[in-house]
């Protein structure tokens, strides 16, 4: 019988502990959580609904949703992907549903359904869950196992140690002592703060097919864009914040963006407007929003282009038409900071992926050490990808620690 110690009672830690204990009930599995309660992030996730995973069942495509870790996750996702996650929960009595945008939630729309299931499964597999047991330090024993000291004064000896502590600076420091390189952490999945008259008072307006580009950079993202009280949010912004996590950090979150509200070619828009001038010359511009742009935003664009809302299409000259097309397709806004997206945020950075064997999620640097979840330099865009990385890593590491690595 071996002793397996898992540090961190989050999604990755629970999945690993359950997988280990279910794969080989002979082992003793101990899960150490520093907080008074476990699964804190699961409970607040997805706005309290827990976006468990994403209904994308092709590992090749799935991997592309991870700005960091896409190459490394490809193999593991062939072994445990969203279809397996959904089956895992269904087999344990949790019904899940796929929403229109392919995000997967429990049918109850309550994250406690997921947390309760994980706790119940851990308990029935005899995982020893120790709350209020923060790990202070861990070091390798002469036999190749691990000595783990907790803040509550306990010392445990583990044959195998799994670190699933999310974005814990203290634990990353410990891992540096164990010989690992830690990629400096920076936030990912944030919204943009923008103060600009053109969007003032328009919060709540969303455009389904926008494209945003960071000026003087290759960074670009498309998708729904939402105007908020503070600036801009929505999938297009969140994607950009994930792919640009390091670059935007380097710019202290101050940079210009080019917004194409409708994701269309500006030249085509100019020629469409010329047609309006030709065939609908008497129509008042301010009353006739184009391309299904919400009227209040359209009026703001018309004003920003220096055109009176009472003008007709026939009144416009080419310069004014081009100015309006530019407000629609390449409006420049200055971002002056970031805000937290309440439904999901994550930290980029963590254990250097070059130092991890992704067949088992074990350390290449030191024996009998395993990782899963956000402690690694892996993160996904919003939509259930971050939990999927935690489930996949936890499942593979858990089985490997139990002595049954997945082929
Ligand atoms: C508000 C919010 C909403 C989110 N919503 C979603 C969503 O809907 N879908 C999605 O895919 N992702 C979501 N995410 C991201 C997702 O929550 C994380 O990617 C995921 O929780 C990572 O799991 P983890 O187990 O690696 O880390 P964590 O969930 O952070 O768990 C780590 C655990 O380790 C414990 N710990 C830390 N240090 C120690 C120590 N020294 N000793 C003992 N224990 C320790 C912590 O207390 C914690 O319980 C959300 C994130 C946030 C913040």
CSV table of C-alpha atoms and ligand atoms in Angstrom, one decimal:
chain,number,residue,atom,x,y,z
A,1,UNK,CA,0.0,0.0,0.0
A,2,UNK,CA,1.3,3.5,-0.9
A,3,UNK,CA,0.4,6.8,0.5
A,4,UNK,CA,-0.6,9.4,-2.1
A,5,UNK,CA,-0.9,13.0,-0.9
A,6,UNK,CA,-2.7,15.6,-3.0
A,7,UNK,CA,-2.2,19.2,-2.1
A,8,UNK,CA,-5.2,21.4,-3.0
A,9,UNK,CA,-8.9,20.8,-2.7
A,10,UNK,CA,-9.9,22.3,-6.0
A,11,UNK,CA,-11.1,20.8,-9.3
A,12,UNK,CA,-7.8,19.2,-10.2
A,13,UNK,CA,-7.0,18.0,-6.7
A,14,UNK,CA,-10.4,16.3,-6.3
A,15,UNK,CA,-10.3,14.7,-9.7
A,16,UNK,CA,-6.8,13.3,-9.1
A,17,UNK,CA,-7.6,12.1,-5.6
A,18,UNK,CA,-10.9,10.3,-6.7
A,19,UNK,CA,-9.2,8.8,-9.8
A,20,UNK,CA,-6.3,7.4,-7.6
A,21,UNK,CA,-8.6,6.0,-4.9
A,22,UNK,CA,-11.0,4.5,-7.4
A,23,UNK,CA,-8.2,3.0,-9.5
A,24,UNK,CA,-6.6,1.3,-6.6
A,25,UNK,CA,-8.6,1.2,-3.3
A,26,UNK,CA,-5.5,-0.3,-1.6
A,27,UNK,CA,-3.7,3.0,-1.5
A,28,UNK,CA,-4.2,5.6,1.1
A,29,UNK,CA,-5.2,8.9,-0.5
A,30,UNK,CA,-5.0,12.1,1.5
A,31,UNK,CA,-6.2,15.5,0.2
A,32,UNK,CA,-4.9,18.6,2.0
A,33,UNK,CA,-6.8,21.9,1.6
A,34,UNK,CA,-5.7,25.1,3.3
A,35,UNK,CA,-9.1,26.6,3.4
A,36,UNK,CA,-12.0,25.8,5.8
A,37,UNK,CA,-13.9,24.5,2.8
A,38,UNK,CA,-13.0,22.7,-0.4
A,39,UNK,CA,-13.9,23.5,-4.0
A,40,UNK,CA,-14.2,27.2,-3.5
A,41,UNK,CA,-13.6,28.1,-7.1
A,42,UNK,CA,-16.0,25.5,-8.4
A,43,UNK,CA,-18.7,27.0,-6.3
A,44,UNK,CA,-18.3,30.5,-7.6
A,45,UNK,CA,-17.5,29.4,-11.2
A,46,UNK,CA,-19.6,30.3,-14.2
A,47,UNK,CA,-21.5,32.9,-12.3
A,48,UNK,CA,-22.6,30.2,-9.7
A,49,UNK,CA,-23.6,27.8,-12.5
A,50,UNK,CA,-20.2,26.1,-13.1
A,51,UNK,CA,-19.3,25.8,-16.8
A,52,UNK,CA,-17.9,22.3,-16.4
A,53,UNK,CA,-16.5,21.9,-19.8
A,54,UNK,CA,-17.0,22.7,-23.5
A,55,UNK,CA,-18.8,20.5,-26.0
A,56,UNK,CA,-15.9,20.2,-28.4
A,57,UNK,CA,-15.1,16.5,-28.8
A,58,UNK,CA,-12.2,16.8,-31.2
A,59,UNK,CA,-8.9,17.0,-29.2
A,60,UNK,CA,-7.1,18.6,-32.1
A,61,UNK,CA,-9.6,21.5,-32.2
A,62,UNK,CA,-10.0,21.6,-28.4
A,63,UNK,CA,-6.3,22.1,-27.9
A,64,UNK,CA,-6.4,25.3,-30.0
A,65,UNK,CA,-8.5,27.0,-27.3
A,66,UNK,CA,-5.5,27.0,-24.9
A,67,UNK,CA,-3.1,30.0,-25.4
A,68,UNK,CA,-0.6,28.2,-23.2
A,69,UNK,CA,-0.5,24.4,-23.2
A,70,UNK,CA,-2.1,23.6,-26.5
A,71,UNK,CA,0.7,21.5,-27.7
A,72,UNK,CA,1.2,19.7,-24.4
A,73,UNK,CA,-2.5,19.0,-23.9
A,74,UNK,CA,-3.0,17.4,-27.2
A,75,UNK,CA,-1.9,13.9,-26.1
A,76,UNK,CA,-3.8,14.0,-22.7
A,77,UNK,CA,-7.0,15.3,-24.4
A,78,UNK,CA,-6.9,12.1,-26.6
A,79,UNK,CA,-7.1,10.2,-23.3
A,80,UNK,CA,-9.6,12.3,-21.4
A,81,UNK,CA,-11.6,14.9,-23.2
A,82,UNK,CA,-14.9,16.7,-22.7
A,83,UNK,CA,-17.0,13.7,-23.8
A,84,UNK,CA,-15.2,11.7,-21.0
A,85,UNK,CA,-15.9,14.5,-18.5
A,86,UNK,CA,-19.6,14.5,-19.4
A,87,UNK,CA,-19.7,10.7,-19.1
A,88,UNK,CA,-17.9,10.8,-15.8
A,89,UNK,CA,-20.5,13.1,-14.3
A,90,UNK,CA,-23.4,11.3,-15.9
A,91,UNK,CA,-22.2,8.0,-14.5
A,92,UNK,CA,-22.3,9.6,-11.1
A,93,UNK,CA,-25.8,10.9,-11.4
A,94,UNK,CA,-25.1,14.5,-12.6
A,95,UNK,CA,-27.1,15.5,-15.6
A,96,UNK,CA,-25.4,18.1,-17.8
A,97,UNK,CA,-26.7,20.2,-20.6
A,98,UNK,CA,-25.0,21.8,-23.6
A,99,UNK,CA,-26.0,25.4,-24.2
A,100,UNK,CA,-26.2,27.2,-27.6
A,101,UNK,CA,-22.6,28.4,-27.4
A,102,UNK,CA,-21.4,24.8,-26.5
A,103,UNK,CA,-20.7,25.6,-22.9
A,104,UNK,CA,-21.7,22.7,-20.6
A,105,UNK,CA,-23.5,23.3,-17.3
A,106,UNK,CA,-25.2,21.0,-14.8
A,107,UNK,CA,-28.9,20.8,-15.6
A,108,UNK,CA,-29.6,22.3,-12.1
A,109,UNK,CA,-27.8,25.5,-13.1
A,110,UNK,CA,-26.1,25.3,-9.8
A,111,UNK,CA,-22.3,24.8,-9.2
A,112,UNK,CA,-23.1,23.1,-5.9
A,113,UNK,CA,-24.3,20.0,-7.9
A,114,UNK,CA,-20.7,19.6,-9.2
A,115,UNK,CA,-19.1,20.3,-5.8
A,116,UNK,CA,-21.5,17.9,-4.0
A,117,UNK,CA,-20.8,15.2,-6.5
A,118,UNK,CA,-17.0,15.5,-6.2
A,119,UNK,CA,-17.2,15.5,-2.4
A,120,UNK,CA,-19.5,12.5,-2.4
A,121,UNK,CA,-17.3,10.5,-4.8
A,122,UNK,CA,-14.1,11.4,-2.8
A,123,UNK,CA,-15.8,10.3,0.4
A,124,UNK,CA,-17.1,7.1,-1.0
A,125,UNK,CA,-13.7,6.2,-2.4
A,126,UNK,CA,-12.3,6.8,1.1
A,127,UNK,CA,-10.2,9.8,0.2
A,128,UNK,CA,-9.2,11.4,3.5
A,129,UNK,CA,-10.1,15.1,3.1
A,130,UNK,CA,-8.2,17.3,5.6
A,131,UNK,CA,-9.5,20.9,5.6
A,132,UNK,CA,-7.7,23.8,7.2
A,133,UNK,CA,-4.4,22.0,6.4
A,134,UNK,CA,-2.3,24.4,4.4
A,135,UNK,CA,1.0,23.0,3.2
A,136,UNK,CA,3.9,25.0,4.5
A,137,UNK,CA,6.7,23.0,2.9
A,138,UNK,CA,7.5,19.7,1.1
A,139,UNK,CA,10.9,18.1,0.5
A,140,UNK,CA,12.1,14.8,-0.9
A,141,UNK,CA,13.0,12.0,1.5
A,142,UNK,CA,16.1,9.8,1.0
A,143,UNK,CA,13.8,7.0,-0.2
A,144,UNK,CA,12.5,9.2,-3.0
A,145,UNK,CA,9.1,10.0,-1.3
A,146,UNK,CA,8.0,13.3,0.1
A,147,UNK,CA,7.9,14.8,3.6
A,148,UNK,CA,5.0,17.3,3.7
A,149,UNK,CA,4.5,19.8,6.6
A,150,UNK,CA,1.3,21.6,7.2
A,151,UNK,CA,0.4,24.8,9.0
A,152,UNK,CA,-1.6,22.8,11.5
A,153,UNK,CA,1.7,21.2,12.6
A,154,UNK,CA,1.2,17.8,11.0
A,155,UNK,CA,4.0,16.0,9.1
A,156,UNK,CA,3.0,13.4,6.5
A,157,UNK,CA,5.2,11.0,4.5
A,158,UNK,CA,4.0,10.4,1.0
A,159,UNK,CA,5.1,7.9,-1.6
A,160,UNK,CA,3.7,10.1,-4.3
A,161,UNK,CA,2.9,13.8,-4.1
A,162,UNK,CA,0.5,15.8,-6.3
A,163,UNK,CA,0.5,19.6,-6.4
A,164,UNK,CA,-2.8,21.0,-7.4
A,165,UNK,CA,-2.8,24.3,-5.6
A,166,UNK,CA,-3.9,26.6,-8.5
A,167,UNK,CA,-2.2,29.9,-8.6
A,168,UNK,CA,-0.5,29.8,-5.2
A,169,UNK,CA,2.6,32.0,-5.0
A,170,UNK,CA,3.9,30.2,-1.9
A,171,UNK,CA,3.7,26.8,-3.5
A,172,UNK,CA,5.4,28.0,-6.6
A,173,UNK,CA,8.3,29.1,-4.4
A,174,UNK,CA,8.4,25.6,-2.9
A,175,UNK,CA,8.5,24.1,-6.3
A,176,UNK,CA,11.4,26.4,-7.2
A,177,UNK,CA,13.2,24.9,-4.3
A,178,UNK,CA,12.4,21.4,-5.6
A,179,UNK,CA,14.2,22.4,-8.9
A,180,UNK,CA,11.3,23.6,-11.1
A,181,UNK,CA,11.2,26.7,-13.2
A,182,UNK,CA,8.1,28.8,-12.7
A,183,UNK,CA,6.9,31.0,-15.6
A,184,UNK,CA,6.0,34.3,-13.9
A,185,UNK,CA,2.2,34.5,-13.4
A,186,UNK,CA,0.0,37.1,-15.0
A,187,UNK,CA,-3.8,37.5,-15.2
A,188,UNK,CA,-5.7,36.2,-18.1
A,189,UNK,CA,-9.5,36.6,-19.0
A,190,UNK,CA,-10.1,40.2,-18.1
A,191,UNK,CA,-12.1,43.0,-19.6
A,192,UNK,CA,-10.9,46.4,-21.0
A,193,UNK,CA,-11.4,49.7,-19.2
A,194,UNK,CA,-12.2,52.4,-21.7
A,195,UNK,CA,-13.4,55.9,-21.1
A,196,UNK,CA,-14.8,57.3,-24.3
A,197,UNK,CA,-17.7,59.5,-25.2
A,198,UNK,CA,-18.7,57.2,-28.0
A,199,UNK,CA,-19.7,54.4,-25.7
A,200,UNK,CA,-20.8,56.5,-22.7
A,201,UNK,CA,-24.3,55.5,-21.5
A,202,UNK,CA,-24.4,52.5,-23.9
A,203,UNK,CA,-23.7,49.7,-21.4
A,204,UNK,CA,-25.5,46.5,-22.1
A,205,UNK,CA,-25.4,46.9,-25.9
A,206,UNK,CA,-23.7,43.9,-27.6
A,207,UNK,CA,-22.7,43.2,-31.2
A,208,UNK,CA,-22.5,39.5,-32.2
A,209,UNK,CA,-19.7,39.6,-34.8
A,210,UNK,CA,-17.1,42.2,-33.8
A,211,UNK,CA,-13.4,42.0,-34.4
A,212,UNK,CA,-10.9,43.7,-32.2
A,213,UNK,CA,-7.3,44.3,-33.0
A,214,UNK,CA,-4.5,45.5,-30.7
A,215,UNK,CA,-2.8,48.4,-32.5
A,216,UNK,CA,0.8,47.7,-33.7
A,217,UNK,CA,0.4,44.0,-32.8
A,218,UNK,CA,-0.7,40.7,-34.4
A,219,UNK,CA,-3.2,40.2,-31.7
A,220,UNK,CA,-6.8,40.0,-33.0
A,221,UNK,CA,-10.0,38.3,-31.9
A,222,UNK,CA,-13.5,38.0,-33.2
A,223,UNK,CA,-16.8,37.2,-31.6
A,224,UNK,CA,-19.5,38.9,-29.5
A,225,UNK,CA,-18.5,42.3,-28.0
A,226,UNK,CA,-20.4,43.8,-25.1
A,227,UNK,CA,-20.3,47.5,-23.9
A,228,UNK,CA,-20.1,47.7,-20.2
A,229,UNK,CA,-20.1,50.5,-17.6
A,230,UNK,CA,-16.3,50.4,-17.5
A,231,UNK,CA,-15.5,49.8,-21.2
A,232,UNK,CA,-15.7,46.6,-23.2
A,233,UNK,CA,-16.2,42.9,-22.5
A,234,UNK,CA,-17.6,39.8,-24.1
A,235,UNK,CA,-16.0,36.8,-25.7
A,236,UNK,CA,-13.9,38.9,-28.3
A,237,UNK,CA,-12.3,40.9,-25.5
A,238,UNK,CA,-11.8,37.9,-23.2
A,239,UNK,CA,-10.1,36.0,-26.0
A,240,UNK,CA,-7.8,38.9,-26.7
A,241,UNK,CA,-7.0,39.2,-23.0
A,242,UNK,CA,-6.0,35.5,-22.9
A,243,UNK,CA,-3.9,35.4,-26.1
A,244,UNK,CA,-2.3,38.7,-25.2
A,245,UNK,CA,-1.9,38.0,-21.4
A,246,UNK,CA,1.9,38.6,-21.4
A,247,UNK,CA,2.0,41.3,-24.1
A,248,UNK,CA,-0.7,43.4,-22.5
A,249,UNK,CA,0.9,43.0,-19.1
A,250,UNK,CA,4.1,44.3,-20.6
A,251,UNK,CA,2.1,47.3,-21.8
A,252,UNK,CA,0.7,47.9,-18.3
A,253,UNK,CA,-2.7,47.3,-19.7
A,254,UNK,CA,-2.6,50.6,-21.7
A,255,UNK,CA,-2.9,50.3,-25.4
A,256,UNK,CA,-5.0,51.4,-28.4
A,257,UNK,CA,-7.4,49.0,-30.0
A,258,UNK,CA,-9.2,49.0,-33.4
A,259,UNK,CA,-12.8,47.9,-33.2
A,260,UNK,CA,-14.6,46.6,-36.2
A,261,UNK,CA,-18.1,46.5,-34.7
A,262,UNK,CA,-19.6,44.4,-37.5
A,263,UNK,CA,-16.5,42.4,-38.6
A,264,UNK,CA,-16.9,43.5,-42.2
A,265,UNK,CA,-14.5,44.8,-44.7
A,266,UNK,CA,-14.3,48.6,-44.6
A,267,UNK,CA,-14.1,49.1,-48.4
A,268,UNK,CA,-17.3,47.0,-48.8
A,269,UNK,CA,-19.0,49.1,-46.2
A,270,UNK,CA,-18.0,52.3,-48.1
A,271,UNK,CA,-19.5,50.9,-51.3
A,272,UNK,CA,-22.7,49.8,-49.5
A,273,UNK,CA,-23.0,53.3,-48.2
A,274,UNK,CA,-22.5,54.7,-51.7
A,275,UNK,CA,-25.5,52.5,-52.7
A,276,UNK,CA,-27.6,54.0,-49.9
A,277,UNK,CA,-26.7,57.5,-51.1
A,278,UNK,CA,-27.6,56.5,-54.6
A,279,UNK,CA,-30.9,54.6,-54.0
A,280,UNK,CA,-32.1,55.8,-50.5
A,281,UNK,CA,-30.9,59.4,-50.7
A,282,UNK,CA,-33.9,60.8,-48.9
A,283,UNK,CA,-33.6,58.5,-45.9
A,284,UNK,CA,-32.4,60.2,-42.6
A,285,UNK,CA,-29.1,58.6,-41.5
A,286,UNK,CA,-29.8,58.9,-37.8
A,287,UNK,CA,-33.0,56.8,-38.0
A,288,UNK,CA,-31.7,54.0,-40.2
A,289,UNK,CA,-29.0,51.9,-38.5
A,290,UNK,CA,-27.1,49.7,-40.9
A,291,UNK,CA,-26.0,46.1,-40.4
A,292,UNK,CA,-28.3,45.6,-37.4
A,293,UNK,CA,-26.2,47.9,-35.3
A,294,UNK,CA,-28.3,48.9,-32.3
A,295,UNK,CA,-29.8,52.4,-33.0
A,296,UNK,CA,-28.2,54.1,-29.9
A,297,UNK,CA,-24.7,53.0,-30.9
A,298,UNK,CA,-25.4,53.8,-34.5
A,299,UNK,CA,-26.3,57.4,-33.6
A,300,UNK,CA,-23.2,57.7,-31.5
A,301,UNK,CA,-21.1,56.5,-34.6
A,302,UNK,CA,-22.9,59.0,-36.9
A,303,UNK,CA,-22.1,61.8,-34.4
A,304,UNK,CA,-18.4,60.6,-34.0
A,305,UNK,CA,-18.1,60.8,-37.8
A,306,UNK,CA,-19.1,64.4,-37.6
A,307,UNK,CA,-22.4,63.9,-39.3
A,308,UNK,CA,-25.7,65.4,-38.1
A,309,UNK,CA,-28.3,62.7,-37.2
A,310,UNK,CA,-30.8,64.7,-39.3
A,311,UNK,CA,-28.7,64.5,-42.5
A,312,UNK,CA,-29.9,62.2,-45.3
A,313,UNK,CA,-27.8,59.7,-47.1
A,314,UNK,CA,-28.0,62.1,-50.1
A,315,UNK,CA,-26.4,64.9,-48.1
A,316,UNK,CA,-23.2,62.9,-47.5
A,317,UNK,CA,-20.0,63.4,-49.5
A,318,UNK,CA,-17.4,60.7,-49.9
A,319,UNK,CA,-15.2,62.0,-47.0
A,320,UNK,CA,-18.2,61.7,-44.6
A,321,UNK,CA,-19.1,58.3,-45.9
A,322,UNK,CA,-15.5,57.1,-45.4
A,323,UNK,CA,-15.5,58.6,-41.9
A,324,UNK,CA,-18.7,56.7,-41.0
A,325,UNK,CA,-17.4,53.5,-42.4
A,326,UNK,CA,-14.2,54.0,-40.3
A,327,UNK,CA,-16.3,54.5,-37.1
A,328,UNK,CA,-18.0,51.2,-37.9
A,329,UNK,CA,-14.9,49.2,-39.0
A,330,UNK,CA,-11.8,50.6,-37.6
A,331,UNK,CA,-12.7,52.8,-34.6
A,332,UNK,CA,-9.7,53.5,-32.4
A,333,UNK,CA,-10.3,53.3,-28.6
A,334,UNK,CA,-7.7,53.7,-25.9
A,335,UNK,CA,-7.7,51.0,-23.2
A,336,UNK,CA,-6.5,52.3,-19.9
A,337,UNK,CA,-6.6,49.4,-17.5
A,338,UNK,CA,-8.4,46.1,-16.9
A,339,UNK,CA,-11.2,44.8,-14.8
A,340,UNK,CA,-12.0,41.3,-13.6
A,341,UNK,CA,-14.6,39.3,-15.5
A,342,UNK,CA,-16.7,38.0,-12.7
A,343,UNK,CA,-17.8,34.7,-14.4
A,344,UNK,CA,-14.3,33.3,-15.0
A,345,UNK,CA,-10.7,34.4,-14.6
A,346,UNK,CA,-7.5,32.5,-14.5
A,347,UNK,CA,-3.8,32.9,-14.1
A,348,UNK,CA,-1.4,32.4,-17.0
A,349,UNK,CA,2.1,31.1,-15.9
A,350,UNK,CA,3.1,28.4,-13.5
A,351,UNK,CA,5.2,25.3,-13.7
A,352,UNK,CA,7.3,25.3,-17.0
A,353,UNK,CA,5.7,22.7,-19.3
A,354,UNK,CA,9.0,21.5,-20.6
A,355,UNK,CA,9.6,20.0,-17.1
A,356,UNK,CA,6.4,17.9,-17.2
A,357,UNK,CA,5.8,14.4,-18.6
A,358,UNK,CA,2.3,14.8,-20.1
A,359,UNK,CA,1.7,11.0,-20.3
A,360,UNK,CA,1.4,11.0,-16.5
A,361,UNK,CA,1.5,14.8,-15.5
A,362,UNK,CA,4.6,13.9,-13.5
A,363,UNK,CA,7.7,16.0,-12.9
A,364,UNK,CA,10.7,15.4,-15.2
A,365,UNK,CA,12.9,17.1,-12.6
A,366,UNK,CA,12.2,15.1,-9.5
A,367,UNK,CA,10.6,11.7,-8.9
A,368,UNK,CA,7.2,11.0,-7.5
A,369,UNK,CA,5.9,14.5,-8.0
A,370,UNK,CA,2.7,15.2,-10.1
A,371,UNK,CA,0.8,18.3,-11.1
A,372,UNK,CA,-2.6,19.2,-12.5
A,373,UNK,CA,-4.7,22.3,-13.0
A,374,UNK,CA,-3.7,26.0,-12.8
A,375,UNK,CA,-0.4,25.3,-11.0
A,376,UNK,CA,0.9,24.5,-14.5
A,377,UNK,CA,1.6,27.0,-17.2
A,378,UNK,CA,-1.7,26.0,-18.9
A,379,UNK,CA,-4.8,28.2,-19.4
A,380,UNK,CA,-7.7,28.3,-21.8
A,381,UNK,CA,-10.0,30.9,-23.1
A,382,UNK,CA,-13.4,31.3,-21.4
A,383,UNK,CA,-16.0,28.6,-22.0
A,384,UNK,CA,-15.2,25.6,-19.7
A,385,UNK,CA,-11.7,25.0,-21.1
A,386,UNK,CA,-10.0,25.7,-17.8
A,387,UNK,CA,-11.9,23.1,-15.9
A,388,UNK,CA,-11.4,20.7,-18.7
A,389,UNK,CA,-7.6,21.1,-18.3
A,390,UNK,CA,-8.0,20.4,-14.5
A,391,UNK,CA,-10.2,17.3,-15.1
A,392,UNK,CA,-7.8,15.9,-17.8
A,393,UNK,CA,-4.7,16.5,-15.8
A,394,UNK,CA,-6.3,15.3,-12.5
A,395,UNK,CA,-7.6,12.1,-14.2
A,396,UNK,CA,-4.3,11.2,-15.9
A,397,UNK,CA,-2.1,12.0,-12.8
A,398,UNK,CA,-4.5,10.3,-10.5
A,399,UNK,CA,-4.4,7.0,-12.4
A,400,UNK,CA,-0.7,7.2,-12.8
A,401,UNK,CA,-0.2,7.7,-9.1
A,402,UNK,CA,-2.3,4.7,-8.4
A,403,UNK,CA,0.0,2.7,-10.7
A,404,UNK,CA,-2.4,2.5,-13.7
A,405,UNK,CA,-1.2,5.2,-16.1
A,406,UNK,CA,-3.5,5.6,-19.1
A,407,UNK,CA,-2.1,4.2,-22.4
B,1,LIG,C1,-14.7,33.5,-10.5
B,1,LIG,C2,-14.2,32.4,-11.3
B,1,LIG,C3,-15.1,31.7,-12.2
B,1,LIG,C4,-14.6,30.6,-13.0
B,1,LIG,N1,-15.5,30.0,-13.7
B,1,LIG,C5,-15.0,29.0,-14.5
B,1,LIG,C6,-15.9,28.2,-15.3
B,1,LIG,O1,-17.1,28.4,-15.2
B,1,LIG,N2,-15.4,27.3,-16.2
B,1,LIG,C7,-14.0,27.0,-16.2
B,1,LIG,O2,-13.6,26.1,-17.0
B,1,LIG,N3,-13.2,27.7,-15.4
B,1,LIG,C8,-13.6,28.6,-14.6
B,1,LIG,N4,-12.8,29.3,-13.8
B,1,LIG,C9,-11.4,28.9,-13.8
B,1,LIG,C10,-11.3,27.6,-12.9
B,1,LIG,O3,-12.0,27.9,-11.7
B,1,LIG,C11,-9.8,27.2,-12.6
B,1,LIG,O4,-9.2,27.0,-13.8
B,1,LIG,C12,-9.8,25.9,-11.8
B,1,LIG,O5,-10.5,26.2,-10.6
B,1,LIG,C13,-8.4,25.5,-11.5
B,1,LIG,O6,-8.5,24.4,-10.7
B,1,LIG,P1,-7.3,24.0,-9.7
B,1,LIG,O7,-7.8,22.8,-9.0
B,1,LIG,O8,-6.1,23.9,-10.5
B,1,LIG,O9,-7.1,25.2,-8.8
B,1,LIG,P2,-8.1,25.9,-7.7
B,1,LIG,O10,-9.5,25.7,-8.1
B,1,LIG,O11,-7.6,27.2,-7.5
B,1,LIG,O12,-7.8,25.0,-6.4
B,1,LIG,C14,-6.6,25.0,-5.7
B,1,LIG,C15,-6.9,24.7,-4.3
B,1,LIG,O13,-5.6,24.6,-3.6
B,1,LIG,C16,-5.7,25.2,-2.3
B,1,LIG,N5,-4.4,25.5,-1.9
B,1,LIG,C17,-3.6,26.5,-2.3
B,1,LIG,N6,-2.4,26.5,-1.7
B,1,LIG,C18,-2.5,25.5,-0.8
B,1,LIG,C19,-1.6,25.0,0.2
B,1,LIG,N7,-0.4,25.6,0.4
B,1,LIG,N8,-2.0,24.0,1.0
B,1,LIG,C20,-3.2,23.4,0.8
B,1,LIG,N9,-4.1,23.8,-0.1
B,1,LIG,C21,-3.7,24.9,-0.9
B,1,LIG,C22,-6.6,26.4,-2.6
B,1,LIG,O14,-7.2,26.8,-1.4
B,1,LIG,C23,-7.6,25.8,-3.5
B,1,LIG,O15,-8.7,25.2,-2.9
B,1,LIG,C24,-13.2,30.3,-12.9
B,1,LIG,C25,-12.4,31.0,-12.1
B,1,LIG,C26,-12.8,32.0,-11.3
B,1,LIG,C27,-11.9,32.8,-10.4
